[in-house]
């Protein structure tokens, strides 16, 4: 059970990171917005509790980084939920109705696959000012394609099974069949693919924040911290390296977790 | 084959129109005009400006004018860069971005497929584990993290390579930007190649080839490589999209005046025509590339044509 160990380790790291991000700012004597011009660019030290040092305005980077992780995780969860709802509904309908509707719906998904979505999101951000809600919806709206494909494939197979046939004979409406009989059988694979869309959502959010199109100062996110770190890297490398490492670590853990879950799920559905 | 090709080309046109319409609508639905950034203008001046850029016309009319200009390669005047047309700006910056992007994709294909094939042949060995570990790491680290860290390491600390672009000539200035852009693609292509190579190596025709006494190198080169390449081929479209996205960051960090940098500057200046023009250029590029991949698919794998 090597996969099992991988899942436990990466899941454990993520839980530790999430708890630290939630509790850390509360324990630290500093807050995320107070500037301190006596102590700009202080290196990380235990003495004055600037665990990750300070930035060019003397703000505590530990608290700011934890805040950034919170934002990243929040965006990831909400955006994944948006993509889950769209993807599952779309895929289940296409797979269940089948025939020409299915072909047309999937052709549409293929078309969307060809588009450079990130540029549309940037366009959206530029056009409508930065808006927290819009970020969530925009990121969720670009990540549902994979989910729709997977769910459609599964639904195609489930549709022919005896229990669906039985439900139909008993006079269940198509909507009832989709939600009561097919959807519960999709839960496993959907969870696996949500785990894989979470890092994508984090990546898009941090990319937008990096470009200065994400959350607004004095709020922050990992992408915004990396962007500020790039400016300071020659005099204060910690300002870049710490948030960059944490972002990479979180993304890597989610990728490993999703991969591990998928392998285990595949192994189970094969046996 | 001709029929297949024509059908594919016809299929790409509505996609392109959809993209143009979507981008156009998005920009024009934006609250506040393109000039509301500047100091408040007297009403009659604003009217004159709107008239000059024909923003006073109804939206459908503006759209038709825009598309008919587009067909002739005219993307309208830039709102941000006075006296420049958007097509001039794109023509000025595009070749630079293309060169770096093409180098990155080539590097990614060569290294990614080589690493993936080696990993597939030695499945389970330490080499395989190394390639897969590297691949997972490469996939997880965003371009905007790789770029500054590489600069910090190789330019600021070690002084091996230049950090900037403009102060340099010659090949050394290409190294860091190209590697940064290629890294995640190498990682992904290696995974793709490994998975499909393992699949192909287990097929009957490979067993037959082995049974005929061919060496591993010949089996891979002559029999396995072509079918194993198909997933990599269909990844080319997304790969180019990813490299374009990355170029936005890379050009900004290395100070390369390419199309990605132009896009970011345009976005922060609310230069709507410029941003619109670049999005359409990117989309056209990606759609065209997907089209080429589709047609190549038909050539490499004849079964696809009759589906």
Coordinates of C-alpha atoms in Angstrom, one line a residue:
Chain A
X1 CA 0.0 0.0 0.0
X2 CA 2.5 2.6 -1.1
X3 CA -0.2 4.9 -2.4
X4 CA -1.8 4.8 1.0
X5 CA 1.3 6.1 2.6
X6 CA 1.6 8.9 0.0
X7 CA -2.0 9.9 0.6
X8 CA -1.5 10.0 4.4
X9 CA 1.8 12.0 4.2
X10 CA 0.6 14.6 1.8
X11 CA -2.8 14.9 3.4
X12 CA -1.1 15.3 6.8
X13 CA 1.1 18.1 5.5
X14 CA -1.9 19.9 4.1
X15 CA -3.8 19.6 7.3
X16 CA -0.8 21.0 9.3
X17 CA -0.4 23.9 6.9
X18 CA -4.1 24.7 7.0
X19 CA -4.2 24.6 10.8
X20 CA -1.1 26.7 11.1
X21 CA -2.7 29.2 8.7
X22 CA -5.8 29.4 10.7
X23 CA -4.3 29.5 14.2
X24 CA -0.9 31.2 13.5
X25 CA -2.0 34.8 13.0
X26 CA -4.1 34.5 16.1
X27 CA -1.1 33.5 18.2
X28 CA 1.4 35.9 16.7
X29 CA 1.8 39.2 18.5
X30 CA 1.8 41.0 15.1
X31 CA -1.0 41.7 12.6
X32 CA -0.9 41.8 8.8
X33 CA -1.4 45.5 8.2
X34 CA 0.6 47.5 10.8
X35 CA 3.7 49.0 9.2
X36 CA 6.8 49.5 11.2
X37 CA 9.4 51.8 9.5
X38 CA 12.0 51.1 12.2
X39 CA 12.2 47.5 11.1
X40 CA 11.8 47.1 7.3
X41 CA 13.3 44.0 5.7
X42 CA 14.2 42.4 9.0
X43 CA 15.4 38.8 8.5
X44 CA 13.5 35.9 10.0
X45 CA 14.2 35.6 13.7
X46 CA 12.7 34.2 16.9
X47 CA 13.6 37.2 19.1
X48 CA 10.9 39.6 18.1
X49 CA 8.6 36.9 16.8
X50 CA 9.1 37.9 13.1
X51 CA 9.4 34.2 12.2
X52 CA 9.5 34.9 8.4
X53 CA 11.0 38.4 8.7
X54 CA 9.4 41.6 7.6
X55 CA 8.7 43.2 4.3
X56 CA 9.7 46.6 2.9
X57 CA 7.1 48.3 5.0
X58 CA 8.1 46.5 8.2
X59 CA 4.9 44.3 8.2
X60 CA 5.2 40.8 9.7
X61 CA 5.7 38.3 6.9
X62 CA 4.7 35.3 9.0
X63 CA 1.2 36.6 9.6
X64 CA 0.9 37.9 6.0
X65 CA 2.0 34.5 4.6
X66 CA -0.5 32.7 6.7
X67 CA -3.2 35.1 5.5
X68 CA -2.1 34.4 2.0
X69 CA -2.5 30.6 2.5
X70 CA -6.0 31.2 3.9
X71 CA -6.9 33.2 0.8
X72 CA -5.4 30.5 -1.5
X73 CA -7.2 27.7 0.3
X74 CA -10.5 29.6 0.4
X75 CA -10.3 30.4 -3.3
X76 CA -9.5 26.8 -4.0
X77 CA -12.4 25.4 -2.1
X78 CA -15.0 27.8 -3.5
X79 CA -13.7 27.7 -7.0
X80 CA -13.6 23.9 -7.0
X81 CA -17.2 23.8 -5.7
X82 CA -18.3 26.1 -8.6
X83 CA -16.5 23.9 -11.1
X84 CA -17.9 20.8 -9.4
X85 CA -21.5 22.0 -9.7
X86 CA -21.2 23.0 -13.4
X87 CA -19.1 20.0 -14.4
X88 CA -21.3 17.4 -12.7
X89 CA -24.5 18.9 -13.9
X90 CA -23.2 19.3 -17.5
X91 CA -21.6 15.9 -17.7
X92 CA -24.4 14.0 -16.1
X93 CA -27.0 15.5 -18.4
X94 CA -24.9 14.9 -21.5
X95 CA -24.1 11.3 -20.5
X96 CA -27.7 10.5 -19.4
X97 CA -29.5 12.0 -22.4
X98 CA -27.0 10.7 -24.9
X99 CA -27.3 10.7 -28.6
X100 CA -27.2 13.9 -30.5
X101 CA -27.5 16.1 -27.4
X102 CA -24.5 14.4 -25.9
X103 CA -22.5 14.8 -29.2
X104 CA -23.3 18.5 -29.4
X105 CA -22.6 19.1 -25.7
X106 CA -19.3 17.4 -25.9
X107 CA -18.4 19.2 -29.1
X108 CA -18.9 22.4 -27.2
X109 CA -16.6 21.2 -24.4
X110 CA -14.0 20.4 -27.1
X111 CA -14.3 23.9 -28.5
X112 CA -13.9 25.5 -25.0
X113 CA -10.8 23.3 -24.4
X114 CA -9.1 25.2 -27.3
X115 CA -9.5 28.6 -25.7
X116 CA -6.9 30.5 -23.7
X117 CA -9.1 30.9 -20.7
X118 CA -6.6 32.6 -18.5
X119 CA -6.5 35.6 -20.9
X120 CA -10.3 35.9 -20.7
X121 CA -10.1 35.9 -16.9
X122 CA -7.5 38.6 -17.1
X123 CA -9.7 40.5 -19.5
X124 CA -12.6 40.1 -17.1
X125 CA -10.6 41.3 -14.2
X126 CA -9.4 44.4 -16.1
X127 CA -12.9 45.2 -17.3
X128 CA -14.8 44.8 -14.1
X129 CA -12.3 45.9 -11.5
X130 CA -11.1 43.4 -8.9
X131 CA -13.9 41.7 -7.3
X132 CA -13.4 38.9 -4.8
X133 CA -16.6 37.1 -5.9
X134 CA -15.8 37.4 -9.6
X135 CA -12.4 35.7 -9.0
X136 CA -14.1 32.7 -7.5
X137 CA -16.7 32.4 -10.2
X138 CA -14.2 33.0 -13.0
X139 CA -11.7 30.4 -11.8
X140 CA -14.5 27.9 -11.1
X141 CA -16.0 28.5 -14.5
X142 CA -12.7 27.6 -16.3
X143 CA -12.0 24.4 -14.5
X144 CA -15.2 22.4 -15.1
X145 CA -14.3 20.9 -18.4
X146 CA -12.3 17.9 -17.1
X147 CA -15.0 17.2 -14.6
X148 CA -17.7 17.3 -17.3
X149 CA -15.8 14.8 -19.4
X150 CA -15.1 12.4 -16.6
X151 CA -18.7 12.5 -15.2
X152 CA -20.2 12.1 -18.7
X153 CA -18.0 9.0 -19.3
X154 CA -19.1 7.4 -16.0
X155 CA -22.7 8.3 -16.6
X156 CA -22.7 6.7 -20.0
X157 CA -21.7 3.4 -18.3
X158 CA -24.1 3.7 -15.4
X159 CA -27.0 4.5 -17.6
X160 CA -27.1 0.9 -18.9
X161 CA -26.9 -0.7 -15.5
X162 CA -29.8 -2.8 -14.2
X163 CA -30.7 -0.5 -11.2
X164 CA -31.2 2.4 -13.6
X165 CA -33.4 0.2 -15.7
X166 CA -35.4 -0.8 -12.6
X167 CA -35.9 2.8 -11.6
X168 CA -37.1 3.7 -15.0
X169 CA -39.6 0.8 -15.0
X170 CA -40.9 2.0 -11.7
X171 CA -41.7 5.3 -13.4
X172 CA -38.9 7.6 -12.0
X173 CA -38.5 10.8 -13.8
X174 CA -35.1 11.4 -15.6
X175 CA -34.2 14.1 -13.1
X176 CA -34.9 11.7 -10.2
X177 CA -32.8 9.0 -11.9
X178 CA -29.9 11.4 -12.4
X179 CA -29.9 12.7 -8.8
X180 CA -31.0 9.7 -6.8
X181 CA -29.6 6.8 -8.7
X182 CA -26.7 8.0 -10.9
X183 CA -25.2 10.9 -8.8
X184 CA -24.4 8.8 -5.7
X185 CA -22.3 6.4 -7.9
X186 CA -20.3 9.4 -9.1
X187 CA -19.2 10.6 -5.7
X188 CA -15.9 8.6 -5.6
X189 CA -14.5 9.8 -8.9
X190 CA -15.8 13.3 -8.4
X191 CA -13.9 13.6 -5.1
X192 CA -10.7 12.4 -6.9
X193 CA -11.1 15.0 -9.6
X194 CA -11.9 17.8 -7.2
X195 CA -8.6 17.1 -5.5
X196 CA -7.0 17.6 -8.9
X197 CA -8.8 20.8 -9.7
X198 CA -7.9 22.4 -6.4
X199 CA -4.2 23.0 -7.3
X200 CA -5.3 24.4 -10.6
X201 CA -7.6 26.9 -8.9
X202 CA -4.8 27.9 -6.5
X203 CA -2.5 28.3 -9.4
X204 CA -4.9 30.6 -11.3
X205 CA -5.6 32.7 -8.2
X206 CA -1.9 33.2 -7.4
X207 CA -1.2 34.0 -11.0
X208 CA -3.8 36.7 -11.0
X209 CA -2.6 38.1 -7.7
X210 CA 0.9 38.0 -9.0
X211 CA -0.1 40.2 -11.9
X212 CA -1.8 42.5 -9.4
X213 CA -5.3 41.6 -10.5
X214 CA -6.2 39.5 -7.5
X215 CA -6.9 40.5 -3.9
X216 CA -6.3 44.1 -2.9
X217 CA -3.8 45.5 -0.4
X218 CA -3.5 45.3 2.6
X219 CA -5.1 41.9 2.1
X220 CA -2.8 39.5 0.4
X221 CA -2.4 36.1 -1.1
X222 CA 0.5 33.8 -1.9
X223 CA 0.8 35.1 -5.5
X224 CA 0.9 38.7 -4.3
X225 CA 3.5 37.9 -1.7
X226 CA 5.7 36.2 -4.3
X227 CA 5.3 39.3 -6.5
X228 CA 6.4 41.6 -3.7
X229 CA 9.2 39.1 -2.9
X230 CA 10.5 39.4 -6.5
X231 CA 10.9 43.1 -6.0
X232 CA 12.8 42.6 -2.7
X233 CA 14.8 39.5 -3.6
X234 CA 18.2 41.1 -3.9
X235 CA 18.1 42.6 -0.4
X236 CA 15.7 40.2 1.3
X237 CA 15.6 36.8 -0.3
X238 CA 13.4 35.4 2.4
X239 CA 10.5 37.6 1.3
X240 CA 10.6 35.6 -2.0
X241 CA 11.7 32.2 -1.0
X242 CA 9.3 31.5 2.0
X243 CA 6.0 32.3 0.2
X244 CA 7.3 30.7 -3.0
X245 CA 8.3 27.5 -1.2
X246 CA 5.0 27.3 0.6
X247 CA 3.0 27.8 -2.6
X248 CA 5.0 25.1 -4.3
X249 CA 4.6 22.8 -1.3
X250 CA 0.8 23.2 -1.2
X251 CA 0.5 22.7 -4.9
X252 CA 2.7 19.6 -4.8
X253 CA 0.8 18.1 -1.9
X254 CA -2.6 18.5 -3.7
X255 CA -1.1 17.1 -6.9
X256 CA 0.3 14.0 -5.1
X257 CA -2.9 13.6 -3.1
X258 CA -5.1 13.7 -6.2
X259 CA -2.8 11.4 -8.1
X260 CA -2.7 8.9 -5.2
X261 CA -6.4 9.0 -4.8
X262 CA -6.9 8.4 -8.5
X263 CA -4.5 5.5 -8.6
X264 CA -6.3 3.9 -5.6
X265 CA -9.7 4.6 -7.2
X266 CA -8.6 3.1 -10.5
X267 CA -7.2 0.0 -8.7
X268 CA -10.5 -0.5 -6.9
X269 CA -12.7 0.0 -10.0
X270 CA -10.5 -2.5 -11.9
X271 CA -10.7 -5.2 -9.3
Chain B
X1 CA -8.0 13.1 -46.3
X2 CA -9.0 16.2 -48.2
X3 CA -12.5 16.0 -46.9
X4 CA -11.3 15.5 -43.4
X5 CA -9.0 18.5 -43.6
X6 CA -11.7 20.7 -45.0
X7 CA -14.2 19.7 -42.3
X8 CA -11.7 20.5 -39.6
X9 CA -11.0 23.9 -41.1
X10 CA -14.7 24.7 -41.4
X11 CA -15.1 23.6 -37.8
X12 CA -12.5 26.0 -36.5
X13 CA -14.2 29.1 -38.0
X14 CA -17.2 29.2 -35.6
X15 CA -14.8 28.7 -32.7
X16 CA -12.8 31.7 -33.8
X17 CA -15.9 33.8 -34.2
X18 CA -17.2 32.8 -30.8
X19 CA -13.9 33.9 -29.3
X20 CA -13.9 37.2 -31.0
X21 CA -17.5 37.9 -30.1
X22 CA -16.9 36.9 -26.4
X23 CA -13.8 39.0 -26.1
X24 CA -15.4 42.0 -27.8
X25 CA -18.5 41.8 -25.6
X26 CA -16.5 41.5 -22.5
X27 CA -14.5 44.6 -23.2
X28 CA -17.5 46.7 -24.3
X29 CA -19.6 45.6 -21.3
X30 CA -17.0 47.0 -19.0
X31 CA -18.2 49.8 -16.8
X32 CA -16.5 53.1 -17.5
X33 CA -15.0 54.1 -20.9
X34 CA -11.4 53.6 -21.9
X35 CA -10.7 57.2 -21.1
X36 CA -12.3 57.4 -17.7
X37 CA -8.8 56.8 -16.2
X38 CA -7.6 60.2 -17.1
X39 CA -8.7 63.5 -15.4
X40 CA -12.4 64.3 -15.8
X41 CA -13.0 65.8 -19.2
X42 CA -15.6 68.4 -20.1
X43 CA -18.6 66.7 -21.7
X44 CA -18.1 68.1 -25.2
X45 CA -14.5 66.9 -25.3
X46 CA -15.5 63.4 -24.2
X47 CA -18.1 63.4 -26.9
X48 CA -15.5 64.3 -29.5
X49 CA -13.2 61.6 -28.3
X50 CA -15.9 59.0 -28.4
X51 CA -16.8 60.2 -31.9
X52 CA -13.2 60.0 -33.0
X53 CA -12.9 56.3 -31.9
X54 CA -16.5 55.7 -33.1
X55 CA -17.7 54.6 -29.6
X56 CA -20.9 56.5 -30.1
X57 CA -22.2 54.0 -32.6
X58 CA -24.5 51.1 -31.6
X59 CA -22.7 48.0 -30.4
X60 CA -23.6 45.6 -33.3
X61 CA -22.4 48.2 -35.8
X62 CA -19.1 48.6 -33.9
X63 CA -18.7 44.8 -33.8
X64 CA -19.2 44.5 -37.6
X65 CA -16.8 47.3 -38.2
X66 CA -14.3 45.6 -35.8
X67 CA -14.6 42.2 -37.5
X68 CA -14.3 43.6 -41.0
X69 CA -11.2 45.5 -39.9
X70 CA -9.9 42.3 -38.4
X71 CA -10.3 40.4 -41.7
X72 CA -8.0 43.0 -43.3
X73 CA -5.5 42.8 -40.4
X74 CA -6.6 46.0 -38.9
X75 CA -7.1 45.9 -35.1
X76 CA -7.8 49.6 -34.6
X77 CA -5.9 52.3 -32.8
X78 CA -4.4 51.7 -29.4
X79 CA -6.0 53.7 -26.7
X80 CA -2.9 53.7 -24.5
X81 CA 0.0 54.1 -27.0
X82 CA -0.9 57.3 -28.9
X83 CA -0.2 57.2 -32.6
X84 CA 0.2 53.5 -32.7
X85 CA -2.2 50.9 -34.2
X86 CA -2.7 47.7 -32.3
X87 CA -1.5 45.6 -35.2
X88 CA 1.8 47.6 -35.4
X89 CA 2.4 47.0 -31.7
X90 CA 1.7 43.3 -32.1
X91 CA 3.9 43.0 -35.2
X92 CA 6.7 44.7 -33.3
X93 CA 6.6 42.4 -30.3
X94 CA 5.3 39.1 -31.7
X95 CA 8.5 37.7 -33.4
X96 CA 10.5 38.1 -30.1
X97 CA 7.9 36.1 -28.1
X98 CA 7.5 33.6 -30.9
X99 CA 11.3 32.8 -30.9
X100 CA 11.4 32.3 -27.2
X101 CA 8.2 30.3 -27.1
X102 CA 9.2 28.0 -30.0
X103 CA 12.6 27.3 -28.4
X104 CA 10.9 26.4 -25.2
X105 CA 8.4 24.1 -26.9
X106 CA 11.2 22.4 -28.9
X107 CA 13.3 21.9 -25.7
X108 CA 10.3 20.5 -23.9
X109 CA 9.4 18.0 -26.6
X110 CA 13.0 16.8 -26.9
X111 CA 13.8 16.5 -23.2
X112 CA 10.3 15.4 -22.2
X113 CA 9.9 12.6 -24.7
X114 CA 13.4 11.4 -24.0
X115 CA 12.9 11.3 -20.3
X116 CA 9.5 9.7 -20.6
X117 CA 10.7 7.0 -22.9
X118 CA 13.7 6.2 -20.6
X119 CA 11.4 6.1 -17.6
X120 CA 9.0 3.8 -19.4
X121 CA 11.8 1.4 -20.4
X122 CA 13.1 1.2 -16.9
X123 CA 9.8 1.2 -15.1
X124 CA 10.2 1.0 -11.4
X125 CA 13.9 1.7 -11.3
X126 CA 15.5 4.6 -9.5
X127 CA 15.7 6.4 -12.8
X128 CA 12.0 6.1 -13.3
X129 CA 11.3 7.4 -9.8
X130 CA 13.7 10.3 -10.4
X131 CA 11.9 11.3 -13.6
X132 CA 8.5 11.0 -12.0
X133 CA 9.5 12.9 -8.9
X134 CA 11.1 15.7 -11.0
X135 CA 8.0 15.7 -13.2
X136 CA 5.6 16.1 -10.2
X137 CA 7.8 18.9 -8.8
X138 CA 8.0 20.7 -12.2
X139 CA 4.3 20.5 -12.6
X140 CA 3.7 22.0 -9.1
X141 CA 5.9 25.0 -9.2
X142 CA 4.4 27.9 -11.0
X143 CA 6.4 29.8 -13.7
X144 CA 6.3 33.0 -11.6
X145 CA 8.1 31.1 -8.8
X146 CA 10.6 29.4 -11.0
X147 CA 11.7 32.5 -12.9
X148 CA 12.6 34.7 -9.9
X149 CA 14.3 31.8 -8.1
X150 CA 16.4 31.0 -11.1
X151 CA 17.3 34.7 -11.5
X152 CA 18.2 34.8 -7.8
X153 CA 20.4 31.8 -8.0
X154 CA 22.1 32.0 -11.4
X155 CA 22.2 35.8 -12.0
X156 CA 22.2 37.5 -8.6
X157 CA 24.2 35.0 -6.5
X158 CA 26.4 33.1 -9.0
X159 CA 26.6 35.6 -11.8
X160 CA 26.6 32.9 -14.4
X161 CA 23.9 34.2 -16.6
X162 CA 22.4 37.6 -17.2
X163 CA 19.2 38.5 -15.4
X164 CA 18.0 41.0 -17.9
X165 CA 17.4 41.0 -21.6
X166 CA 18.1 44.4 -23.1
X167 CA 21.6 44.9 -21.8
X168 CA 22.7 41.6 -23.4
X169 CA 23.3 40.2 -26.8
X170 CA 23.9 36.7 -28.0
X171 CA 22.7 33.3 -26.8
X172 CA 23.2 33.6 -23.0
X173 CA 20.2 35.9 -22.6
X174 CA 17.9 33.2 -24.0
X175 CA 18.9 30.5 -21.5
X176 CA 17.0 31.5 -18.4
X177 CA 13.7 32.6 -20.1
X178 CA 13.6 29.5 -22.3
X179 CA 14.4 27.1 -19.4
X180 CA 11.7 28.7 -17.2
X181 CA 9.1 28.4 -19.9
X182 CA 10.1 24.8 -20.8
X183 CA 10.4 23.3 -17.3
X184 CA 6.7 22.6 -16.6
X185 CA 6.2 21.4 -20.1
X186 CA 9.1 19.0 -19.9
X187 CA 7.5 17.7 -16.7
X188 CA 4.1 17.2 -18.3
X189 CA 5.4 15.7 -21.6
X190 CA 7.6 13.3 -19.7
X191 CA 4.6 12.0 -17.8
X192 CA 2.5 11.7 -20.9
X193 CA 5.2 9.9 -22.9
X194 CA 5.9 7.5 -20.0
X195 CA 2.3 6.5 -19.6
X196 CA 1.6 6.0 -23.3
X197 CA 4.9 4.3 -23.9
X198 CA 4.2 1.8 -21.2
X199 CA 0.8 1.2 -22.8
X200 CA 2.3 0.7 -26.3
X201 CA 5.2 -1.5 -25.1
X202 CA 2.6 -3.9 -23.7
X203 CA 0.8 -4.3 -27.1
X204 CA 1.0 -7.4 -29.2
X205 CA 2.8 -5.8 -32.2
X206 CA 5.7 -4.8 -29.9
X207 CA 5.9 -8.4 -28.6
X208 CA 6.0 -9.6 -32.1
X209 CA 8.8 -7.2 -33.0
X210 CA 10.7 -8.4 -30.0
X211 CA 10.1 -12.0 -30.9
X212 CA 11.7 -11.3 -34.3
X213 CA 14.9 -10.5 -32.4
X214 CA 14.9 -6.7 -32.7
X215 CA 16.8 -4.8 -30.0
X216 CA 15.1 -2.4 -27.6
X217 CA 16.4 0.7 -29.4
X218 CA 15.0 -0.5 -32.8
X219 CA 11.7 -1.6 -31.3
X220 CA 11.2 1.8 -29.7
X221 CA 12.4 3.8 -32.7
X222 CA 10.6 1.9 -35.5
X223 CA 7.5 0.5 -33.8
X224 CA 6.6 2.1 -30.5
X225 CA 7.5 5.8 -30.9
X226 CA 4.9 6.7 -33.4
X227 CA 1.8 5.4 -31.6
X228 CA 3.2 6.6 -28.3
X229 CA 3.6 10.1 -29.6
X230 CA -0.1 10.6 -30.2
X231 CA -1.0 11.8 -26.7
X232 CA 1.9 14.2 -26.8
X233 CA 0.8 15.5 -30.1
X234 CA -2.7 16.3 -28.8
X235 CA -1.1 18.0 -25.8
X236 CA 0.6 20.5 -28.1
X237 CA -2.3 22.9 -28.2
X238 CA -2.6 23.2 -24.4
X239 CA 1.2 23.3 -24.2
X240 CA 1.3 26.4 -26.4
X241 CA -1.5 27.9 -24.4
X242 CA 0.5 27.3 -21.2
X243 CA 3.7 28.7 -22.7
X244 CA 1.8 31.9 -23.8
X245 CA 0.5 32.2 -20.3
X246 CA 3.9 31.8 -18.9
X247 CA 5.4 34.3 -21.3
X248 CA 3.3 37.0 -19.7
X249 CA 5.3 36.4 -16.5
X250 CA 8.7 35.6 -18.0
X251 CA 8.8 38.6 -20.2
X252 CA 7.9 40.9 -17.3
X253 CA 10.6 39.4 -15.0
X254 CA 13.3 39.3 -17.6
X255 CA 12.4 42.6 -19.1
X256 CA 11.7 41.2 -22.6
X257 CA 9.6 43.6 -24.7
X258 CA 7.4 40.8 -26.1
X259 CA 3.7 40.4 -26.6
X260 CA 3.2 39.1 -23.0
X261 CA 4.7 42.2 -21.5
X262 CA 2.6 44.3 -23.9
X263 CA -0.5 42.4 -22.7
X264 CA 0.2 43.1 -19.0
X265 CA 1.0 46.7 -19.6
X266 CA -2.2 47.0 -21.7
X267 CA -4.2 45.4 -19.0
X268 CA -3.0 47.7 -16.3
X269 CA -3.5 50.8 -18.5
X270 CA -7.0 49.6 -19.5
X271 CA -5.9 49.8 -23.1
X272 CA -9.0 47.9 -24.3
X273 CA -8.2 47.7 -28.0
X274 CA -4.7 46.4 -27.3
X275 CA -5.8 43.8 -24.8
X276 CA -8.7 42.7 -27.1
X277 CA -6.3 42.5 -30.1
X278 CA -3.8 40.4 -28.1
X279 CA -6.4 38.0 -26.8
X280 CA -7.7 37.5 -30.3
X281 CA -4.1 36.9 -31.6
X282 CA -3.5 34.3 -28.8
X283 CA -6.8 32.6 -29.4
X284 CA -6.2 32.5 -33.2
X285 CA -2.7 31.0 -32.6
X286 CA -4.0 28.3 -30.3
X287 CA -7.0 27.4 -32.5
X288 CA -4.7 27.3 -35.6
X289 CA -2.4 25.0 -33.8
X290 CA -5.1 22.7 -32.6
X291 CA -6.3 22.6 -36.2
X292 CA -2.8 21.6 -37.4
X293 CA -2.6 18.9 -34.7
X294 CA -6.0 17.5 -35.7
X295 CA -4.9 17.3 -39.3
X296 CA -1.6 15.7 -38.3
X297 CA -3.5 13.2 -36.2
X298 CA -5.4 12.2 -39.3
X299 CA -2.2 11.6 -41.2
X300 CA -0.4 9.7 -38.4
X301 CA -3.5 7.6 -37.3
X302 CA -5.8 7.0 -40.3
X303 CA -8.5 5.5 -38.0
X304 CA -9.3 9.0 -36.7
X305 CA -10.5 10.2 -40.2
X306 CA -13.5 7.9 -40.3
X307 CA -14.9 8.6 -36.9

